[in-house]
Amino acid sequence: MRIYYLAISLLFIISCKPDLPVHVQLAYDSLPEQIDFNYHVKPILSDNCFACHGPDKANQKADLQLHDFTLAQKVAESGIPAIAPGKPFNSEAIKRILAEDEEIVMPPPDSHLSLTTREKAILIKWIEEGAE
């Protein structure tokens, strides 16, 4: 009987995971088993995020620094951390990269930068794996 309740609980937990947009889910499903920060993640952040959220304090936006892991876990204006290791859907960064609203989507449209579907999937999986 305990196994039955355990199975039901596990099914409930799995089913509560927010759905990804179909195109992001397809990219996610094709990712390697393990995401490597230096190989997969750092180039995405460097090319698309560091101009506003990197080490240059003069150009920093929203008091967010993604080049330093400790600072990247800082609670955002929304009240949730930019990056919550192991919890991509509790991470402001993921909410922003998946947003369709031009007022909150990252990178913002006026930056003329954008993330590919694969890049979004990589960031989601990286955070899900603990953002190491």
Backbone as numpy.savetxt, mean C-alpha at the origin, in Angstrom:
# Nx Ny Nz CAx CAy CAz Cx Cy Cz
-15.83 -30.85 16.92 -16.65 -29.66 16.92 -15.78 -28.39 16.92
-14.66 -28.43 17.67 -13.76 -27.26 17.71 -13.19 -26.97 16.33
-12.89 -28.02 15.59 -12.34 -27.84 14.24 -13.37 -27.17 13.35
-14.63 -27.53 13.50 -15.69 -26.92 12.72 -15.75 -25.41 12.97
-15.74 -25.01 14.24 -15.78 -23.59 14.58 -14.52 -22.86 14.12
-13.40 -23.53 14.19 -12.15 -22.94 13.71 -12.22 -22.70 12.21
-12.75 -23.68 11.48 -12.89 -23.56 10.02 -13.84 -22.42 9.66
-14.95 -22.34 10.37 -15.92 -21.26 10.11 -15.29 -19.90 10.42
-14.56 -19.81 11.51 -13.90 -18.54 11.88 -12.88 -18.15 10.83
-12.10 -19.10 10.36 -11.09 -18.82 9.33 -11.76 -18.37 8.05
-12.83 -19.03 7.66 -13.56 -18.64 6.46 -14.10 -17.22 6.60
-14.61 -16.87 7.78 -15.11 -15.52 8.02 -14.00 -14.49 7.89
-12.84 -14.77 8.47 -11.71 -13.84 8.41 -11.25 -13.64 6.97
-11.14 -14.72 6.23 -10.70 -14.64 4.84 -11.71 -13.85 4.02
-12.99 -14.08 4.25 -14.02 -13.42 3.46 -14.14 -11.94 3.78
-13.58 -11.49 4.92 -13.66 -10.09 5.30 -12.60 -9.23 4.64
-11.66 -9.86 3.97 -10.61 -9.10 3.28 -11.26 -8.29 2.16
-11.01 -6.99 2.12 -11.61 -6.17 1.07 -11.22 -6.66 -0.32
-12.13 -6.54 -1.23 -11.86 -6.94 -2.61 -10.99 -5.90 -3.29
-10.06 -6.39 -4.07 -9.24 -5.50 -4.89 -9.98 -5.26 -6.20
-9.73 -4.13 -6.84 -10.26 -3.98 -8.20 -9.76 -5.15 -9.05
-10.57 -5.61 -9.97 -10.26 -6.81 -10.76 -8.88 -6.72 -11.41
-8.56 -5.59 -12.02 -7.27 -5.46 -12.71 -6.10 -5.53 -11.73
-6.28 -5.03 -10.51 -5.22 -5.10 -9.50 -5.11 -6.54 -8.99
-6.24 -7.21 -8.81 -6.22 -8.61 -8.36 -5.50 -9.49 -9.38
-5.75 -9.27 -10.66 -5.06 -10.06 -11.69 -3.55 -9.84 -11.63
-3.14 -8.60 -11.45 -1.70 -8.30 -11.33 -1.14 -8.92 -10.06
-1.88 -8.84 -8.97 -1.47 -9.40 -7.69 -1.23 -10.91 -7.83
-2.15 -11.59 -8.52 -2.06 -13.04 -8.68 -0.84 -13.46 -9.48
-0.30 -12.55 -10.29 0.86 -12.89 -11.12 2.20 -12.49 -10.47
2.16 -11.95 -9.26 3.39 -11.50 -8.59 4.21 -12.69 -8.10
5.52 -12.46 -7.91 6.33 -13.53 -7.33 5.87 -13.85 -5.91
6.28 -15.00 -5.42 5.85 -15.44 -4.10 6.28 -14.46 -3.01
7.47 -13.90 -3.14 8.01 -12.97 -2.14 8.37 -11.65 -2.81
7.98 -10.55 -2.20 8.32 -9.22 -2.70 9.60 -8.76 -2.00
10.55 -8.29 -2.78 11.82 -7.80 -2.26 11.79 -6.27 -2.28
12.03 -5.65 -1.12 11.95 -4.19 -1.05 12.87 -3.50 -2.06
14.14 -3.84 -2.06 15.10 -3.16 -2.94 14.82 -3.39 -4.41
14.37 -4.56 -4.76 14.15 -4.89 -6.17 12.78 -4.41 -6.66
11.74 -4.64 -5.86 10.38 -4.35 -6.30 9.82 -3.01 -5.82
10.00 -2.70 -4.55 9.29 -1.59 -3.93 10.04 -0.26 -4.03
11.30 -0.26 -3.69 12.05 1.00 -3.66 12.00 1.75 -4.99
12.14 1.07 -6.15 12.03 1.83 -7.41 10.66 2.49 -7.60
9.60 1.84 -7.14 8.26 2.44 -7.26 8.17 3.70 -6.41
8.60 3.58 -5.15 8.56 4.73 -4.25 9.46 5.86 -4.76
10.64 5.50 -5.21 11.59 6.50 -5.69 11.06 7.25 -6.91
10.49 6.52 -7.84 10.00 7.14 -9.09 8.70 7.90 -8.92
7.86 7.48 -7.98 6.51 8.04 -7.91 6.16 8.78 -6.63
6.93 8.57 -5.56 6.52 9.10 -4.27 7.54 10.03 -3.61
8.82 9.77 -3.83 9.85 10.51 -3.09 9.91 12.00 -3.43
9.40 12.42 -4.58 9.42 13.85 -4.90 8.66 14.64 -3.84
7.58 14.07 -3.32 6.77 14.74 -2.31 6.90 14.12 -0.91
7.33 12.87 -0.85 7.38 12.16 0.43 8.73 11.50 0.65
9.78 12.18 0.21 11.13 11.66 0.35 11.95 12.47 1.33
13.27 12.37 1.22 14.15 13.01 2.20 14.28 14.53 2.08
13.86 15.11 0.95 14.00 16.55 0.75 12.89 17.28 1.50
13.22 17.79 2.69 12.22 18.45 3.54 11.58 19.67 2.88
12.31 20.33 1.97 11.78 21.51 1.31 10.59 21.19 0.41
10.54 19.98 -0.12 9.45 19.59 -1.02 8.47 18.60 -0.39
8.60 18.36 0.88 7.79 17.36 1.56 6.33 17.80 1.70
5.44 16.88 1.43 4.00 17.15 1.54 3.41 16.30 2.66
2.43 16.84 3.34 1.65 16.15 4.38 2.52 15.59 5.50
3.69 16.14 5.66 4.60 15.70 6.72 4.81 14.18 6.70
4.88 13.62 5.48 5.05 12.17 5.33 6.37 11.89 4.62
7.14 10.99 5.20 8.42 10.60 4.62 8.42 9.09 4.40
8.43 8.67 3.16 8.38 7.25 2.84 9.77 6.62 2.69
10.80 7.43 2.71 12.16 6.89 2.57 12.67 6.29 3.87
12.00 6.57 4.98 12.39 6.08 6.29 11.21 5.26 6.84
11.44 3.96 7.05 10.35 3.07 7.43 9.64 3.51 8.70
10.39 3.96 9.69 9.77 4.40 10.94 8.85 5.58 10.69
9.30 6.54 9.90 8.49 7.71 9.59 7.29 7.36 8.70
7.45 6.34 7.86 6.37 5.92 6.97 5.21 5.30 7.74
5.45 4.86 8.96 4.40 4.26 9.78 3.64 5.31 10.60
4.02 6.55 10.43 3.38 7.65 11.16 1.89 7.73 10.80
1.10 8.07 11.78 -0.34 8.21 11.56 -0.60 9.42 10.67
-1.38 9.21 9.63 -1.70 10.27 8.67 -2.83 11.15 9.20
-3.16 12.19 8.46 -4.24 13.10 8.84 -5.56 12.36 9.01
-5.71 11.24 8.32 -6.95 10.45 8.38 -7.09 9.70 9.70
-5.99 9.63 10.46 -6.01 8.89 11.72 -5.48 7.47 11.61
-5.10 7.06 10.40 -4.52 5.74 10.22 -3.10 5.89 9.68
-2.23 4.91 9.92 -0.85 5.04 9.46 -0.75 4.97 7.94
0.25 5.66 7.41 0.49 5.60 5.96 0.76 4.17 5.56
1.61 3.49 6.33 1.91 2.08 6.09 1.72 1.33 7.40
0.80 0.37 7.39 0.54 -0.49 8.54 1.02 -1.89 8.18
2.24 -2.26 8.60 2.79 -3.56 8.21 1.82 -4.72 8.49
1.62 -5.54 7.47 0.73 -6.68 7.59 -0.74 -6.36 7.36
-1.05 -5.07 7.21 -2.45 -4.63 7.09 -2.61 -3.62 5.94
-2.52 -4.09 4.71 -2.58 -3.13 3.60 -3.87 -2.32 3.56
-4.98 -2.92 3.99 -6.24 -2.19 3.90 -6.51 -1.32 5.12
-5.53 -1.28 6.03 -5.53 -0.33 7.13 -4.40 0.67 6.95
-3.92 0.79 5.73 -2.81 1.69 5.38 -3.33 2.80 4.49
-3.08 4.03 4.91 -3.52 5.18 4.11 -2.93 5.14 2.71
-1.69 4.69 2.58 -1.05 4.63 1.26 -1.85 3.77 0.29
-2.34 2.63 0.76 -3.11 1.75 -0.13 -4.46 2.36 -0.45
-5.10 2.96 0.53 -6.38 3.62 0.26 -6.18 4.70 -0.81
-5.06 5.41 -0.73 -4.80 6.49 -1.69 -4.45 5.98 -3.08
-3.64 4.92 -3.17 -3.26 4.46 -4.52 -4.42 3.77 -5.23
-5.39 3.26 -4.46 -6.56 2.62 -5.07 -7.73 3.58 -5.27
-7.63 4.78 -4.71 -8.73 5.75 -4.81 -8.96 6.18 -6.25
-10.20 6.46 -6.55 -10.55 7.00 -7.86 -10.83 8.49 -7.80
-11.04 9.00 -6.60 -11.32 10.42 -6.38 -10.03 11.22 -6.58
-10.03 12.14 -7.52 -8.84 12.94 -7.83 -8.36 13.78 -6.65
-9.22 14.02 -5.69 -8.84 14.81 -4.51 -7.95 14.01 -3.54
-8.04 12.69 -3.57 -7.27 11.90 -2.61 -6.32 10.89 -3.25
-6.46 10.61 -4.53 -5.62 9.59 -5.17 -4.14 10.00 -5.15
-3.29 9.01 -4.96 -1.84 9.22 -5.01 -1.25 8.31 -6.07
-0.28 8.80 -6.81 0.16 10.19 -6.87 -0.96 11.07 -7.45
-0.96 12.34 -7.03 -2.03 13.23 -7.50 -1.91 13.49 -8.99
-3.04 13.69 -9.66 -3.03 13.91 -11.11 -2.11 15.05 -11.57
-2.02 16.12 -10.78 -1.20 17.25 -11.22 0.30 16.96 -11.15
0.67 15.82 -10.57 2.09 15.43 -10.55 2.52 14.82 -11.88
1.52 14.42 -12.69 1.76 13.74 -13.97 2.48 12.41 -13.77
2.34 11.84 -12.59 2.88 10.52 -12.28 1.71 9.57 -12.06
1.94 8.31 -12.29 0.89 7.33 -12.01 1.53 5.97 -11.76
0.81 5.17 -11.02 1.26 3.81 -10.74 0.58 2.86 -11.71
1.34 1.88 -12.18 0.73 0.85 -13.00 -0.06 -0.08 -12.09
-0.89 -0.87 -12.69 -1.65 -1.86 -11.93 -0.70 -2.80 -11.19
0.36 -3.22 -11.85 1.35 -4.11 -11.23 2.03 -3.42 -10.04
2.36 -2.15 -10.18 3.00 -1.42 -9.08 2.07 -1.34 -7.86
0.80 -1.10 -8.09 -0.17 -1.08 -7.00 -0.22 -2.44 -6.31
-0.25 -3.50 -7.11 -0.29 -4.85 -6.56 0.96 -5.16 -5.74
2.11 -4.71 -6.23 3.37 -4.93 -5.52 3.33 -4.24 -4.16
2.88 -3.00 -4.11 2.82 -2.28 -2.84 1.85 -2.94 -1.86
0.73 -3.41 -2.36 -0.24 -4.10 -1.50 0.38 -5.36 -0.92
1.00 -6.16 -1.78 1.58 -7.42 -1.31 2.75 -7.17 -0.35
3.54 -6.15 -0.63 4.67 -5.82 0.25 4.18 -5.47 1.66
3.16 -4.64 1.74 2.62 -4.27 3.04 1.99 -5.50 3.70
1.28 -6.29 2.91 0.67 -7.51 3.44 1.71 -8.46 4.03
2.90 -8.51 3.42 3.99 -9.37 3.89 4.74 -8.77 5.09
4.35 -7.59 5.52 4.98 -6.98 6.69 5.81 -5.76 6.37
5.86 -5.36 5.11 6.56 -4.13 4.68 8.01 -4.09 5.13
8.70 -5.17 4.93 10.12 -5.21 5.32 11.02 -5.05 4.11
